[in-house]
mmCIF file with all atom_site columns, C-alpha atoms in Angstrom:
data_model
loop_
_atom_site.group_PDB
_atom_site.id
_atom_site.type_symbol
_atom_site.label_atom_id
_atom_site.label_alt_id
_atom_site.label_comp_id
_atom_site.label_asym_id
_atom_site.label_entity_id
_atom_site.label_seq_id
_atom_site.pdbx_PDB_ins_code
_atom_site.Cartn_x
_atom_site.Cartn_y
_atom_site.Cartn_z
_atom_site.occupancy
_atom_site.B_iso_or_equiv
_atom_site.pdbx_formal_charge
_atom_site.auth_seq_id
_atom_site.auth_comp_id
_atom_site.auth_asym_id
_atom_site.auth_atom_id
_atom_site.pdbx_PDB_model_num
ATOM 1   C CA . MET A 1 1  ? -9.236  17.228 -0.374  1.00 89.00 ? 194 MET A CA 1
ATOM 2   C CA . GLY A 1 2  ? -8.151  14.848 2.349   1.00 95.00 ? 195 GLY A CA 1
ATOM 3   C CA . ARG A 1 3  ? -4.706  13.332 2.738   1.00 96.00 ? 196 ARG A CA 1
ATOM 4   C CA . VAL A 1 4  ? -3.777  10.046 4.364   1.00 97.00 ? 197 VAL A CA 1
ATOM 5   C CA . LEU A 1 5  ? -0.210  9.748  5.595   1.00 97.00 ? 198 LEU A CA 1
ATOM 6   C CA . VAL A 1 6  ? 1.266   6.248  5.370   1.00 97.00 ? 199 VAL A CA 1
ATOM 7   C CA . GLN A 1 7  ? 4.685   5.539  6.860   1.00 97.00 ? 200 GLN A CA 1
ATOM 8   C CA . VAL A 1 8  ? 6.678   2.381  6.113   1.00 97.00 ? 201 VAL A CA 1
ATOM 9   C CA . MET A 1 9  ? 9.996   1.272  7.628   1.00 96.00 ? 202 MET A CA 1
ATOM 10  C CA . PRO A 1 10 ? 12.311  -1.685 7.059   1.00 95.00 ? 203 PRO A CA 1
ATOM 11  C CA . LYS A 1 11 ? 11.787  -4.453 9.615   1.00 95.00 ? 204 LYS A CA 1
ATOM 12  C CA . PRO A 1 12 ? 14.315  -4.091 12.480  1.00 92.00 ? 205 PRO A CA 1
ATOM 13  C CA . GLU A 1 13 ? 16.066  -7.332 11.609  1.00 93.00 ? 206 GLU A CA 1
ATOM 14  C CA . ILE A 1 14 ? 16.508  -6.356 7.968   1.00 91.00 ? 207 ILE A CA 1
ATOM 15  C CA . LEU A 1 15 ? 19.845  -4.836 6.852   1.00 91.00 ? 208 LEU A CA 1
ATOM 16  C CA . ASP A 1 16 ? 19.270  -1.192 5.824   1.00 90.00 ? 209 ASP A CA 1
ATOM 17  C CA . PRO A 1 17 ? 22.142  -0.297 3.457   1.00 91.00 ? 210 PRO A CA 1
ATOM 18  C CA . GLN A 1 18 ? 20.739  3.162  2.688   1.00 90.00 ? 211 GLN A CA 1
ATOM 19  C CA . GLY A 1 19 ? 20.482  3.960  6.363   1.00 92.00 ? 212 GLY A CA 1
ATOM 20  C CA . LYS A 1 20 ? 24.009  2.688  6.981   1.00 93.00 ? 213 LYS A CA 1
ATOM 21  C CA . ALA A 1 21 ? 25.332  4.853  4.124   1.00 93.00 ? 214 ALA A CA 1
ATOM 22  C CA . VAL A 1 22 ? 23.691  7.947  5.616   1.00 93.00 ? 215 VAL A CA 1
ATOM 23  C CA . ALA A 1 23 ? 24.975  7.105  9.093   1.00 94.00 ? 216 ALA A CA 1
ATOM 24  C CA . ALA A 1 24 ? 28.511  6.784  7.702   1.00 94.00 ? 217 ALA A CA 1
ATOM 25  C CA . ALA A 1 25 ? 28.267  10.132 5.869   1.00 94.00 ? 218 ALA A CA 1
ATOM 26  C CA . LEU A 1 26 ? 27.006  12.244 8.786   1.00 94.00 ? 219 LEU A CA 1
ATOM 27  C CA . PRO A 1 27 ? 30.370  12.539 10.629  1.00 93.00 ? 220 PRO A CA 1
ATOM 28  C CA . ARG A 1 28 ? 31.894  13.991 7.441   1.00 92.00 ? 221 ARG A CA 1
ATOM 29  C CA . LEU A 1 29 ? 29.364  16.838 7.820   1.00 91.00 ? 222 LEU A CA 1
ATOM 30  C CA . GLY A 1 30 ? 30.488  17.346 11.411  1.00 92.00 ? 223 GLY A CA 1
ATOM 31  C CA . LEU A 1 31 ? 27.353  15.601 12.703  1.00 92.00 ? 224 LEU A CA 1
ATOM 32  C CA . ALA A 1 32 ? 28.816  12.809 14.792  1.00 89.00 ? 225 ALA A CA 1
ATOM 33  C CA . GLY A 1 33 ? 26.087  12.419 17.445  1.00 90.00 ? 226 GLY A CA 1
ATOM 34  C CA . PHE A 1 34 ? 23.902  9.871  15.641  1.00 95.00 ? 227 PHE A CA 1
ATOM 35  C CA . VAL A 1 35 ? 24.568  6.180  16.372  1.00 94.00 ? 228 VAL A CA 1
ATOM 36  C CA . ASP A 1 36 ? 22.250  4.767  13.695  1.00 95.00 ? 229 ASP A CA 1
ATOM 37  C CA . VAL A 1 37 ? 20.029  5.869  10.815  1.00 96.00 ? 230 VAL A CA 1
ATOM 38  C CA . ARG A 1 38 ? 17.163  3.930  9.285   1.00 96.00 ? 231 ARG A CA 1
ATOM 39  C CA . GLN A 1 39 ? 15.485  4.969  6.035   1.00 96.00 ? 232 GLN A CA 1
ATOM 40  C CA . GLY A 1 40 ? 11.895  4.160  5.110   1.00 96.00 ? 233 GLY A CA 1
ATOM 41  C CA . LYS A 1 41 ? 9.136   5.571  2.952   1.00 96.00 ? 234 LYS A CA 1
ATOM 42  C CA . ARG A 1 42 ? 6.464   8.212  3.455   1.00 97.00 ? 235 ARG A CA 1
ATOM 43  C CA . PHE A 1 43 ? 3.350   8.306  1.267   1.00 97.00 ? 236 PHE A CA 1
ATOM 44  C CA . GLU A 1 44 ? 0.591   10.894 0.971   1.00 96.00 ? 237 GLU A CA 1
ATOM 45  C CA . LEU A 1 45 ? -2.625  9.446  -0.475  1.00 97.00 ? 238 LEU A CA 1
ATOM 46  C CA . VAL A 1 46 ? -5.014  12.179 -1.634  1.00 96.00 ? 239 VAL A CA 1
ATOM 47  C CA . VAL A 1 47 ? -8.805  11.710 -1.630  1.00 95.00 ? 240 VAL A CA 1
ATOM 48  C CA . GLU A 1 48 ? -11.557 13.972 -2.964  1.00 92.00 ? 241 GLU A CA 1
ATOM 49  C CA . GLY A 1 49 ? -13.540 14.348 0.263   1.00 93.00 ? 242 GLY A CA 1
ATOM 50  C CA . PRO A 1 50 ? -12.610 14.124 3.960   1.00 94.00 ? 243 PRO A CA 1
ATOM 51  C CA . VAL A 1 51 ? -10.601 11.259 5.469   1.00 96.00 ? 244 VAL A CA 1
ATOM 52  C CA . THR A 1 52 ? -13.287 8.940  6.870   1.00 95.00 ? 245 THR A CA 1
ATOM 53  C CA . PRO A 1 53 ? -12.746 5.637  8.726   1.00 96.00 ? 246 PRO A CA 1
ATOM 54  C CA . GLU A 1 54 ? -13.558 3.892  5.422   1.00 95.00 ? 247 GLU A CA 1
ATOM 55  C CA . VAL A 1 55 ? -10.840 5.896  3.642   1.00 96.00 ? 248 VAL A CA 1
ATOM 56  C CA . LEU A 1 56 ? -8.353  4.992  6.389   1.00 96.00 ? 249 LEU A CA 1
ATOM 57  C CA . ALA A 1 57 ? -9.288  1.308  6.004   1.00 96.00 ? 250 ALA A CA 1
ATOM 58  C CA . GLN A 1 58 ? -8.723  1.539  2.235   1.00 95.00 ? 251 GLN A CA 1
ATOM 59  C CA . ALA A 1 59 ? -5.385  3.286  2.824   1.00 97.00 ? 252 ALA A CA 1
ATOM 60  C CA . ARG A 1 60 ? -4.322  0.559  5.258   1.00 96.00 ? 253 ARG A CA 1
ATOM 61  C CA . LYS A 1 61 ? -5.223  -2.064 2.649   1.00 96.00 ? 254 LYS A CA 1
ATOM 62  C CA . ALA A 1 62 ? -3.174  -0.162 0.048   1.00 96.00 ? 255 ALA A CA 1
ATOM 63  C CA . ALA A 1 63 ? -0.288  0.070  2.522   1.00 97.00 ? 256 ALA A CA 1
ATOM 64  C CA . GLU A 1 64 ? -0.285  -3.629 3.323   1.00 96.00 ? 257 GLU A CA 1
ATOM 65  C CA . GLN A 1 65 ? -0.759  -4.810 -0.266  1.00 94.00 ? 258 GLN A CA 1
ATOM 66  C CA . LEU A 1 66 ? 1.250   -2.321 -2.286  1.00 95.00 ? 259 LEU A CA 1
ATOM 67  C CA . LEU A 1 67 ? 3.092   0.403  -0.394  1.00 96.00 ? 260 LEU A CA 1
ATOM 68  C CA . ALA A 1 68 ? 4.999   -1.942 1.927   1.00 96.00 ? 261 ALA A CA 1
ATOM 69  C CA . ASN A 1 69 ? 6.738   -5.178 1.024   1.00 95.00 ? 262 ASN A CA 1
ATOM 70  C CA . PRO A 1 70 ? 5.483   -7.420 3.867   1.00 94.00 ? 263 PRO A CA 1
ATOM 71  C CA . VAL A 1 71 ? 8.618   -9.580 3.738   1.00 95.00 ? 264 VAL A CA 1
ATOM 72  C CA . ILE A 1 72 ? 11.046  -6.770 4.595   1.00 95.00 ? 265 ILE A CA 1
ATOM 73  C CA . GLU A 1 73 ? 8.938   -3.805 5.687   1.00 96.00 ? 266 GLU A CA 1
ATOM 74  C CA . ASP A 1 74 ? 6.449   -2.853 8.394   1.00 96.00 ? 267 ASP A CA 1
ATOM 75  C CA . VAL A 1 75 ? 3.581   -0.368 8.004   1.00 97.00 ? 268 VAL A CA 1
ATOM 76  C CA . VAL A 1 76 ? 4.409   2.043  10.839  1.00 95.00 ? 269 VAL A CA 1
ATOM 77  C CA . SER A 1 77 ? 1.309   4.243  10.703  1.00 95.00 ? 270 SER A CA 1
ATOM 78  C CA . VAL A 1 78 ? -1.735  5.119  8.605   1.00 97.00 ? 271 VAL A CA 1
ATOM 79  C CA . VAL A 1 79 ? -3.262  8.423  9.751   1.00 96.00 ? 272 VAL A CA 1
ATOM 80  C CA . ASP A 1 80 ? -5.190  11.437 8.533   1.00 96.00 ? 273 ASP A CA 1
ATOM 81  C CA . ALA A 1 81 ? -2.293  13.712 7.601   1.00 92.00 ? 274 ALA A CA 1
ATOM 82  C CA . ASP A 1 82 ? -4.215  16.818 8.538   1.00 88.00 ? 275 ASP A CA 1
ATOM 83  C CA . ALA A 1 83 ? -5.253  15.486 11.936  1.00 85.00 ? 276 ALA A CA 1
ATOM 84  C CA . GLU A 1 84 ? -1.676  14.576 12.846  1.00 57.00 ? 277 GLU A CA 1
ATOM 85  C CA . VAL A 1 85 ? -0.279  16.942 15.471  1.00 55.00 ? 278 VAL A CA 1
ATOM 86  C CA . PRO A 1 86 ? 3.437   16.116 15.986  1.00 49.00 ? 279 PRO A CA 1
ATOM 87  C CA . ALA A 1 87 ? 4.224   17.158 19.584  1.00 45.00 ? 280 ALA A CA 1
ATOM 88  C CA . GLY A 1 88 ? 7.330   19.299 19.802  1.00 40.00 ? 281 GLY A CA 1
ATOM 89  C CA . ALA A 1 89 ? 7.515   19.739 16.027  1.00 40.00 ? 282 ALA A CA 1
ATOM 90  C CA . SER A 1 90 ? 10.409  21.997 15.132  1.00 37.00 ? 283 SER A CA 1
ATOM 91  C CA . ALA A 1 91 ? 9.373   22.224 11.466  1.00 37.00 ? 284 ALA A CA 1
ATOM 92  C CA . MET B 1 1  ? 18.194  5.955  23.171  1.00 89.00 ? 173 MET B CA 1
ATOM 93  C CA . GLY B 1 2  ? 16.403  8.833  21.511  1.00 95.00 ? 174 GLY B CA 1
ATOM 94  C CA . ARG B 1 3  ? 15.053  8.860  17.963  1.00 96.00 ? 175 ARG B CA 1
ATOM 95  C CA . VAL B 1 4  ? 14.554  11.840 15.684  1.00 97.00 ? 176 VAL B CA 1
ATOM 96  C CA . LEU B 1 5  ? 12.002  11.401 12.908  1.00 97.00 ? 177 LEU B CA 1
ATOM 97  C CA . VAL B 1 6  ? 12.803  13.286 9.700   1.00 97.00 ? 178 VAL B CA 1
ATOM 98  C CA . GLN B 1 7  ? 10.276  13.366 6.870   1.00 97.00 ? 179 GLN B CA 1
ATOM 99  C CA . VAL B 1 8  ? 11.121  14.479 3.345   1.00 97.00 ? 180 VAL B CA 1
ATOM 100 C CA . MET B 1 9  ? 8.776   14.904 0.364   1.00 96.00 ? 181 MET B CA 1
ATOM 101 C CA . PRO B 1 10 ? 9.267   15.856 -3.272  1.00 95.00 ? 182 PRO B CA 1
ATOM 102 C CA . LYS B 1 11 ? 8.529   19.537 -3.928  1.00 95.00 ? 183 LYS B CA 1
ATOM 103 C CA . PRO B 1 12 ? 4.911   19.934 -5.153  1.00 92.00 ? 184 PRO B CA 1
ATOM 104 C CA . GLU B 1 13 ? 6.003   21.163 -8.579  1.00 93.00 ? 185 GLU B CA 1
ATOM 105 C CA . ILE B 1 14 ? 8.324   18.188 -9.116  1.00 91.00 ? 186 ILE B CA 1
ATOM 106 C CA . LEU B 1 15 ? 7.054   15.184 -11.121 1.00 91.00 ? 187 LEU B CA 1
ATOM 107 C CA . ASP B 1 16 ? 6.800   12.149 -8.806  1.00 90.00 ? 188 ASP B CA 1
ATOM 108 C CA . PRO B 1 17 ? 6.984   9.065  -11.052 1.00 91.00 ? 189 PRO B CA 1
ATOM 109 C CA . GLN B 1 18 ? 6.946   6.629  -8.124  1.00 90.00 ? 190 GLN B CA 1
ATOM 110 C CA . GLY B 1 19 ? 3.824   8.240  -6.714  1.00 92.00 ? 191 GLY B CA 1
ATOM 111 C CA . LYS B 1 20 ? 2.183   8.200  -10.138 1.00 93.00 ? 192 LYS B CA 1
ATOM 112 C CA . ALA B 1 21 ? 3.009   4.485  -10.532 1.00 93.00 ? 193 ALA B CA 1
ATOM 113 C CA . VAL B 1 22 ? 1.421   3.686  -7.155  1.00 93.00 ? 194 VAL B CA 1
ATOM 114 C CA . ALA B 1 23 ? -1.641  5.807  -7.966  1.00 94.00 ? 195 ALA B CA 1
ATOM 115 C CA . ALA B 1 24 ? -2.080  3.904  -11.233 1.00 94.00 ? 196 ALA B CA 1
ATOM 116 C CA . ALA B 1 25 ? -1.763  0.515  -9.506  1.00 94.00 ? 197 ALA B CA 1
ATOM 117 C CA . LEU B 1 26 ? -4.282  1.099  -6.714  1.00 94.00 ? 198 LEU B CA 1
ATOM 118 C CA . PRO B 1 27 ? -7.448  0.671  -8.852  1.00 93.00 ? 199 PRO B CA 1
ATOM 119 C CA . ARG B 1 28 ? -6.180  -2.789 -9.880  1.00 92.00 ? 200 ARG B CA 1
ATOM 120 C CA . LEU B 1 29 ? -6.377  -3.709 -6.171  1.00 91.00 ? 201 LEU B CA 1
ATOM 121 C CA . GLY B 1 30 ? -9.950  -2.435 -6.067  1.00 92.00 ? 202 GLY B CA 1
ATOM 122 C CA . LEU B 1 31 ? -8.835  0.746  -4.290  1.00 92.00 ? 203 LEU B CA 1
ATOM 123 C CA . ALA B 1 32 ? -10.137 3.425  -6.618  1.00 89.00 ? 204 ALA B CA 1
ATOM 124 C CA . GLY B 1 33 ? -10.827 6.242  -4.138  1.00 90.00 ? 205 GLY B CA 1
ATOM 125 C CA . PHE B 1 34 ? -7.397  7.909  -4.215  1.00 95.00 ? 206 PHE B CA 1
ATOM 126 C CA . VAL B 1 35 ? -6.908  10.769 -6.703  1.00 94.00 ? 207 VAL B CA 1
ATOM 127 C CA . ASP B 1 36 ? -3.146  11.152 -6.199  1.00 95.00 ? 208 ASP B CA 1
ATOM 128 C CA . VAL B 1 37 ? -0.229  9.548  -4.389  1.00 96.00 ? 209 VAL B CA 1
ATOM 129 C CA . ARG B 1 38 ? 3.082   11.190 -3.509  1.00 96.00 ? 210 ARG B CA 1
ATOM 130 C CA . GLN B 1 39 ? 6.060   9.215  -2.238  1.00 96.00 ? 211 GLN B CA 1
ATOM 131 C CA . GLY B 1 40 ? 8.807   10.631 -0.009  1.00 96.00 ? 212 GLY B CA 1
ATOM 132 C CA . LYS B 1 41 ? 11.286  9.423  2.561   1.00 96.00 ? 213 LYS B CA 1
ATOM 133 C CA . ARG B 1 42 ? 11.146  8.794  6.298   1.00 97.00 ? 214 ARG B CA 1
ATOM 134 C CA . PHE B 1 43 ? 14.315  8.652  8.400   1.00 97.00 ? 215 PHE B CA 1
ATOM 135 C CA . GLU B 1 44 ? 14.870  7.640  11.993  1.00 96.00 ? 216 GLU B CA 1
ATOM 136 C CA . LEU B 1 45 ? 18.089  9.079  13.459  1.00 97.00 ? 217 LEU B CA 1
ATOM 137 C CA . VAL B 1 46 ? 19.091  7.330  16.682  1.00 96.00 ? 218 VAL B CA 1
ATOM 138 C CA . VAL B 1 47 ? 21.068  9.112  19.437  1.00 95.00 ? 219 VAL B CA 1
ATOM 139 C CA . GLU B 1 48 ? 22.587  7.737  22.648  1.00 92.00 ? 220 GLU B CA 1
ATOM 140 C CA . GLY B 1 49 ? 20.801  10.050 25.078  1.00 93.00 ? 221 GLY B CA 1
ATOM 141 C CA . PRO B 1 50 ? 17.503  11.959 24.982  1.00 94.00 ? 222 PRO B CA 1
ATOM 142 C CA . VAL B 1 51 ? 16.437  14.149 22.051  1.00 96.00 ? 223 VAL B CA 1
ATOM 143 C CA . THR B 1 52 ? 17.462  17.656 23.158  1.00 96.00 ? 224 THR B CA 1
ATOM 144 C CA . PRO B 1 53 ? 16.983  20.919 21.212  1.00 96.00 ? 225 PRO B CA 1
ATOM 145 C CA . GLU B 1 54 ? 20.643  20.623 20.196  1.00 95.00 ? 226 GLU B CA 1
ATOM 146 C CA . VAL B 1 55 ? 20.014  17.121 18.821  1.00 96.00 ? 227 VAL B CA 1
ATOM 147 C CA . LEU B 1 56 ? 17.000  18.402 16.863  1.00 96.00 ? 228 LEU B CA 1
ATOM 148 C CA . ALA B 1 57 ? 19.148  21.235 15.446  1.00 96.00 ? 229 ALA B CA 1
ATOM 149 C CA . GLN B 1 58 ? 21.790  18.702 14.362  1.00 95.00 ? 230 GLN B CA 1
ATOM 150 C CA . ALA B 1 59 ? 19.094  16.502 12.811  1.00 97.00 ? 231 ALA B CA 1
ATOM 151 C CA . ARG B 1 60 ? 17.680  19.489 10.904  1.00 96.00 ? 232 ARG B CA 1
ATOM 152 C CA . LYS B 1 61 ? 21.186  20.258 9.606   1.00 96.00 ? 233 LYS B CA 1
ATOM 153 C CA . ALA B 1 62 ? 21.572  16.605 8.530   1.00 96.00 ? 234 ALA B CA 1
ATOM 154 C CA . ALA B 1 63 ? 18.146  16.755 6.860   1.00 97.00 ? 235 ALA B CA 1
ATOM 155 C CA . GLU B 1 64 ? 18.906  19.918 4.913   1.00 96.00 ? 236 GLU B CA 1
ATOM 156 C CA . GLN B 1 65 ? 22.439  18.903 3.900   1.00 94.00 ? 237 GLN B CA 1
ATOM 157 C CA . LEU B 1 66 ? 22.156  15.162 3.299   1.00 95.00 ? 238 LEU B CA 1
ATOM 158 C CA . LEU B 1 67 ? 18.743  13.566 3.773   1.00 96.00 ? 239 LEU B CA 1
ATOM 159 C CA . ALA B 1 68 ? 16.894  15.886 1.387   1.00 96.00 ? 240 ALA B CA 1
ATOM 160 C CA . ASN B 1 69 ? 18.009  17.069 -2.036  1.00 95.00 ? 241 ASN B CA 1
ATOM 161 C CA . PRO B 1 70 ? 17.195  20.803 -1.737  1.00 94.00 ? 242 PRO B CA 1
ATOM 162 C CA . VAL B 1 71 ? 16.655  21.118 -5.494  1.00 95.00 ? 243 VAL B CA 1
ATOM 163 C CA . ILE B 1 72 ? 13.753  18.647 -5.660  1.00 95.00 ? 244 ILE B CA 1
ATOM 164 C CA . GLU B 1 73 ? 12.755  17.890 -2.070  1.00 96.00 ? 245 GLU B CA 1
ATOM 165 C CA . ASP B 1 74 ? 11.400  19.676 1.012   1.00 96.00 ? 246 ASP B CA 1
ATOM 166 C CA . VAL B 1 75 ? 12.117  18.732 4.632   1.00 97.00 ? 247 VAL B CA 1
ATOM 167 C CA . VAL B 1 76 ? 8.549   18.274 5.918   1.00 95.00 ? 248 VAL B CA 1
ATOM 168 C CA . SER B 1 77 ? 9.293   17.772 9.613   1.00 95.00 ? 249 SER B CA 1
ATOM 169 C CA . VAL B 1 78 ? 12.070  17.073 12.106  1.00 97.00 ? 250 VAL B CA 1
ATOM 170 C CA . VAL B 1 79 ? 10.622  15.892 15.438  1.00 96.00 ? 251 VAL B CA 1
ATOM 171 C CA . ASP B 1 80 ? 11.370  13.736 18.448  1.00 96.00 ? 252 ASP B CA 1
ATOM 172 C CA . ALA B 1 81 ? 9.889   10.443 17.245  1.00 92.00 ? 253 ALA B CA 1
ATOM 173 C CA . ASP B 1 82 ? 8.878   9.436  20.735  1.00 88.00 ? 254 ASP B CA 1
ATOM 174 C CA . ALA B 1 83 ? 7.162   12.732 21.490  1.00 85.00 ? 255 ALA B CA 1
ATOM 175 C CA . GLU B 1 84 ? 5.076   12.540 18.304  1.00 57.00 ? 256 GLU B CA 1
ATOM 176 C CA . VAL B 1 85 ? 1.439   11.788 19.091  1.00 55.00 ? 257 VAL B CA 1
ATOM 177 C CA . PRO B 1 86 ? -0.413  11.315 15.786  1.00 49.00 ? 258 PRO B CA 1
ATOM 178 C CA . ALA B 1 87 ? -4.061  12.275 16.452  1.00 45.00 ? 259 ALA B CA 1
ATOM 179 C CA . GLY B 1 88 ? -6.439  9.591  15.255  1.00 40.00 ? 260 GLY B CA 1
ATOM 180 C CA . ALA B 1 89 ? -3.647  7.118  14.622  1.00 40.00 ? 261 ALA B CA 1
ATOM 181 C CA . SER B 1 90 ? -5.121  3.858  13.387  1.00 37.00 ? 262 SER B CA 1
ATOM 182 C CA . ALA B 1 91 ? -1.776  2.044  13.472  1.00 37.00 ? 263 ALA B CA 1
#
């Protein structure tokens, strides 16, 4: 089974009330070092076989037509979740 | 300005109604190749300076205490957003 990872964020110019709420709550947890927080969406799209270029193209189409609202959101990335190698991952 | 990328997903055993709704809608867009969709959250935490190990530790604490609901969600990754190099990124 392959997985495509799609990440969507609010456009920079769009007010992000959820992000602002989180940013305001962090100091109450003693975490005062963060100057801003933005909240978006993360999708995992599962396919039967491997993630081929055709699958990535279909996932991008899904992202642009359904997963992101083009008026207020940007599709940040569409990648093979299992090929992604986050440098310096602390997870 | 540094950015920490925090990714949160519903626990595998938890029902994901939003993901199910997206999975059901995709065939109507002619995108029938996806067998499942899961929807989580993506946060960008902005800091004044660079992303140091201390900043990543603070971001992980924020993720575990505020950004993710530990009962139904898992913190998938906490990484320096600018150090992340998704292999095969098509974005």
